[in-house]
Amino acid sequence: MPKEFSVALKGALSLFIVGTHISSLCQPDEALLWLRLCNLLTPLALVFFFFLSGYGLMTQLRLRTLRTPTTSPAALWAGWLPRRLWGLLKPFLFFFLLAVLFLFAGFGFDHIPQALVQLKINFIIWKVGIPGPLAAAWYLLELMALYVFFYFSFRYVRRWGRAMLVLILLTLLLMLVAWQVGFGYYWIRYPLCFSVGVVYAIYERSIYKQIKAYRILCLPAVLLLMGVYIWSVLTFPNHPIMLMLASHLAYFALPVMLTALSKAWGATDLFMRRAHGPVGSALMWLGGISLETYLLHMSFVNFFRSPVIYIQSPLLYLVVVYTATIFGAYLIARYLRVLVRA
């Protein structure tokens, strides 16, 4: 998978996540077609974000191992975990403080007691993993745990196959704990997709060969998986637990199938040939600021429907939030990168 392709994919997927959170503050009759589409595709977008995170880490590990095959594990992994965790914690802290500022601005600085009450409520709902105005970054918190699992699995287990099993078992343990303490469903739905990305990175060549050989048969399989996925999203959570777990198996197969088929059917190569055209350049630009977009957008989603500024028109609300988020993400990435990126 070319890096440019994955970056552009993240840029496109980040737009769906912004749209979903805009929809969360709209009434049912205000849900524009774009917002409904975002609600439908955001779970798949998050699946891909976790998948690409696992895929990227494992691909980097494979490349480092190939370049320095005789390097000891201690030297290969020296400083790896602190760098990775700081790379997630640093932007989280920056945007947390920024979100607090927007929270007070949304209530008006002359109404600080009300803002403090809302801040207290946000901290309370954090305890059960519910993303409020200050915690759209549950994704980063879960990634921190997955990075720790990845480190201990592949740092101390010699064979990658066994390390992969250890990673899956640790992830299942995280899901069990999240379920027992009442965390939100997103803590349970997505983390295994990280392991799927790791597995795909290890066996990418053989998986691609098999899917390419049977790419005609893969089309009905993808359509079936998409049907199961859509059914799962539209009926969630109003179906039995066993059917819900079975339907979520589509979440693990879809990124593998779509990633391999995009190459087998020539979509990846077509994008790479046009990567520097208007569409390709715009998507890669959005991908380059996807982290800032993800961490910033909830502040504007809430600010523009706050006691201080309340945009009544759903279309204007959508346009203003997207514009402010993308422009703000660009400014932060351009001028405050040292405060956000490790």
Coordinates of N, CA and C in Angstrom, one line a residue, residues 190-279:
Y190 N -14.0 -1.5 18.0 CA -12.9 -1.2 17.0 C -11.5 -1.8 17.3
P191 N -11.1 -2.0 18.6 CA -9.7 -2.3 18.8 C -9.2 -3.5 18.1
L192 N -10.0 -4.5 17.9 CA -9.5 -5.7 17.1 C -9.1 -5.4 15.7
C193 N -9.7 -4.3 15.2 CA -9.3 -3.9 13.8 C -7.8 -3.5 13.7
F194 N -7.3 -3.0 14.8 CA -5.8 -2.7 14.9 C -5.0 -4.0 14.7
S195 N -5.4 -5.1 15.3 CA -4.8 -6.4 15.2 C -4.9 -6.9 13.7
V196 N -6.1 -6.7 13.1 CA -6.3 -7.1 11.7 C -5.3 -6.4 10.8
G197 N -5.0 -5.1 11.1 CA -4.0 -4.3 10.3 C -2.6 -4.9 10.5
V198 N -2.3 -5.3 11.7 CA -1.0 -6.0 12.0 C -0.9 -7.3 11.2
V199 N -1.9 -8.1 11.3 CA -1.9 -9.4 10.5 C -1.8 -9.2 9.0
Y200 N -2.5 -8.2 8.5 CA -2.5 -7.9 7.1 C -1.1 -7.5 6.7
A201 N -0.4 -6.7 7.5 CA 1.0 -6.2 7.2 C 1.9 -7.4 7.2
I202 N 1.7 -8.4 8.0 CA 2.6 -9.6 8.1 C 2.4 -10.5 6.8
Y203 N 1.1 -10.7 6.5 CA 0.8 -11.6 5.4 C 0.3 -10.9 4.2
E204 N 0.7 -9.7 4.0 CA 0.1 -8.8 2.9 C 0.3 -9.5 1.5
R205 N 1.5 -10.0 1.3 CA 1.8 -10.5 -0.1 C 0.9 -11.7 -0.4
S206 N 0.8 -12.6 0.6 CA 0.1 -13.9 0.3 C -1.4 -13.6 0.3
I207 N -1.9 -12.7 1.1 CA -3.3 -12.3 1.1 C -3.7 -11.6 -0.2
Y208 N -2.8 -10.8 -0.7 CA -3.0 -10.1 -2.0 C -3.1 -11.1 -3.1
K209 N -2.2 -12.0 -3.1 CA -2.1 -13.0 -4.2 C -3.4 -13.8 -4.3
Q210 N -3.9 -14.2 -3.1 CA -5.1 -15.0 -3.1 C -6.4 -14.2 -3.5
I211 N -6.4 -13.0 -3.0 CA -7.6 -12.1 -3.4 C -7.5 -11.7 -4.9
K212 N -6.3 -11.5 -5.4 CA -6.2 -11.2 -6.8 C -6.6 -12.4 -7.7
A213 N -6.2 -13.6 -7.3 CA -6.5 -14.8 -8.0 C -8.0 -15.0 -8.1
Y214 N -8.8 -14.6 -7.1 CA -10.2 -14.8 -7.0 C -11.0 -13.5 -6.9
R215 N -10.4 -12.5 -7.6 CA -11.0 -11.1 -7.4 C -12.4 -11.1 -8.0
I216 N -12.8 -11.9 -9.0 CA -14.2 -11.9 -9.5 C -15.1 -12.4 -8.4
L217 N -14.7 -13.5 -7.7 CA -15.5 -14.1 -6.7 C -15.6 -13.2 -5.4
C218 N -14.6 -12.3 -5.3 CA -14.5 -11.4 -4.2 C -15.6 -10.3 -4.2
L219 N -16.1 -10.0 -5.4 CA -17.1 -8.9 -5.6 C -18.4 -9.3 -4.8
P220 N -19.0 -10.5 -5.0 CA -20.2 -10.7 -4.2 C -19.9 -10.9 -2.7
A221 N -18.7 -11.3 -2.4 CA -18.3 -11.4 -1.0 C -18.3 -10.0 -0.4
V222 N -17.7 -9.0 -1.1 CA -17.7 -7.6 -0.5 C -19.1 -7.1 -0.4
L223 N -19.9 -7.3 -1.4 CA -21.3 -6.8 -1.4 C -22.0 -7.4 -0.2
L224 N -21.8 -8.7 0.0 CA -22.4 -9.3 1.2 C -21.9 -8.7 2.5
L225 N -20.6 -8.5 2.6 CA -20.1 -7.9 3.8 C -20.6 -6.5 4.0
M226 N -20.7 -5.7 2.9 CA -21.3 -4.4 3.0 C -22.7 -4.4 3.4
G227 N -23.5 -5.4 2.9 CA -24.8 -5.5 3.4 C -25.0 -5.8 4.8
V228 N -24.1 -6.7 5.3 CA -24.1 -7.0 6.8 C -23.7 -5.8 7.6
Y229 N -22.7 -5.1 7.1 CA -22.3 -3.8 7.8 C -23.4 -2.8 7.8
I230 N -24.0 -2.6 6.7 CA -25.1 -1.6 6.7 C -26.3 -2.0 7.6
W231 N -26.6 -3.3 7.6 CA -27.6 -3.8 8.5 C -27.2 -3.6 9.9
S232 N -26.0 -3.8 10.2 CA -25.5 -3.7 11.6 C -25.6 -2.2 12.1
V233 N -25.2 -1.3 11.2 CA -25.3 0.2 11.6 C -26.7 0.6 11.7
L234 N -27.6 0.3 10.8 CA -28.9 0.8 10.8 C -29.8 0.2 11.9
T235 N -29.4 -1.0 12.4 CA -30.2 -1.6 13.4 C -29.6 -1.6 14.8
F236 N -28.3 -1.1 14.9 CA -27.6 -1.0 16.2 C -28.4 0.0 17.1
P237 N -28.6 -0.3 18.4 CA -28.2 -1.6 19.0 C -29.4 -2.5 19.2
N238 N -30.4 -2.4 18.4 CA -31.6 -3.2 18.6 C -31.6 -4.6 17.9
H239 N -30.6 -5.4 18.3 CA -30.6 -6.8 17.9 C -29.9 -7.6 19.0
P240 N -30.1 -8.9 19.0 CA -29.5 -9.7 20.1 C -27.9 -9.6 20.1
I241 N -27.3 -9.9 21.2 CA -25.9 -9.7 21.4 C -25.1 -10.6 20.4
M242 N -25.6 -11.9 20.2 CA -24.9 -12.8 19.4 C -24.9 -12.4 17.9
L243 N -26.1 -11.9 17.5 CA -26.1 -11.4 16.1 C -25.3 -10.1 15.9
M244 N -25.2 -9.3 17.0 CA -24.4 -8.1 16.9 C -22.9 -8.5 16.8
L245 N -22.5 -9.5 17.6 CA -21.1 -9.9 17.5 C -20.8 -10.5 16.1
A246 N -21.7 -11.3 15.6 CA -21.5 -12.0 14.3 C -21.5 -10.9 13.2
S247 N -22.4 -9.9 13.3 CA -22.4 -8.9 12.2 C -21.1 -8.1 12.2
H248 N -20.5 -7.9 13.4 CA -19.3 -7.1 13.5 C -18.1 -7.8 12.9
L249 N -18.2 -9.1 12.6 CA -17.1 -9.8 11.9 C -16.9 -9.1 10.6
A250 N -17.9 -8.5 10.0 CA -17.7 -7.8 8.7 C -16.7 -6.7 8.9
Y251 N -16.7 -6.1 10.1 CA -15.8 -5.0 10.3 C -14.3 -5.4 10.1
F252 N -14.0 -6.7 10.4 CA -12.6 -7.2 10.3 C -12.3 -7.6 8.9
A253 N -13.2 -8.0 8.1 CA -13.0 -8.5 6.8 C -13.0 -7.3 5.8
L254 N -13.8 -6.3 6.0 CA -13.9 -5.3 5.0 C -12.6 -4.5 4.7
P255 N -11.9 -4.1 5.7 CA -10.6 -3.3 5.4 C -9.6 -4.2 4.6
V256 N -9.6 -5.5 4.9 CA -8.7 -6.4 4.2 C -9.1 -6.5 2.8
M257 N -10.4 -6.8 2.6 CA -10.9 -7.0 1.2 C -10.8 -5.8 0.4
L258 N -11.2 -4.6 0.9 CA -11.2 -3.4 0.2 C -9.8 -2.9 -0.2
T259 N -8.9 -3.1 0.8 CA -7.5 -2.7 0.6 C -6.8 -3.5 -0.5
A260 N -7.0 -4.8 -0.5 CA -6.4 -5.7 -1.5 C -7.1 -5.5 -2.8
L261 N -8.4 -5.4 -2.8 CA -9.1 -5.3 -4.1 C -8.8 -4.0 -4.8
S262 N -8.6 -2.9 -4.0 CA -8.3 -1.6 -4.6 C -7.0 -1.7 -5.4
K263 N -6.1 -2.6 -5.0 CA -4.9 -2.8 -5.8 C -5.1 -3.8 -6.9
A264 N -5.9 -4.8 -6.6 CA -6.1 -5.9 -7.7 C -6.9 -5.3 -8.8
W265 N -7.9 -4.4 -8.5 CA -8.7 -3.8 -9.6 C -8.1 -2.5 -10.2
G266 N -7.0 -2.1 -9.7 CA -6.3 -1.0 -10.3 C -6.6 0.4 -9.7
A267 N -7.5 0.4 -8.7 CA -7.9 1.7 -8.1 C -6.7 2.4 -7.4
T268 N -5.8 1.6 -6.7 CA -4.7 2.2 -6.1 C -3.7 2.8 -7.1
D269 N -3.4 2.0 -8.2 CA -2.5 2.5 -9.2 C -3.1 3.8 -9.9
L270 N -4.5 3.8 -10.1 CA -5.1 4.9 -10.8 C -4.9 6.2 -9.9
F271 N -5.1 6.0 -8.6 CA -4.9 7.1 -7.7 C -3.5 7.6 -7.8
M272 N -2.5 6.7 -7.7 CA -1.1 7.1 -7.7 C -0.8 7.9 -9.0
R273 N -1.4 7.5 -10.1 CA -1.1 8.2 -11.4 C -1.7 9.6 -11.3
R274 N -2.7 9.8 -10.5 CA -3.4 11.1 -10.4 C -3.2 11.8 -9.1
A275 N -2.2 11.3 -8.3 CA -2.0 11.8 -7.0 C -1.7 13.2 -6.9
H276 N -1.1 13.8 -7.9 CA -0.7 15.2 -7.9 C -1.7 16.1 -8.7
G277 N -2.8 15.5 -9.0 CA -3.9 16.3 -9.6 C -4.7 17.0 -8.5
P278 N -5.8 17.7 -8.9 CA -6.5 18.5 -7.9 C -7.1 17.6 -6.8
V279 N -7.8 16.5 -7.2 CA -8.5 15.7 -6.2 C -7.5 15.0 -5.3

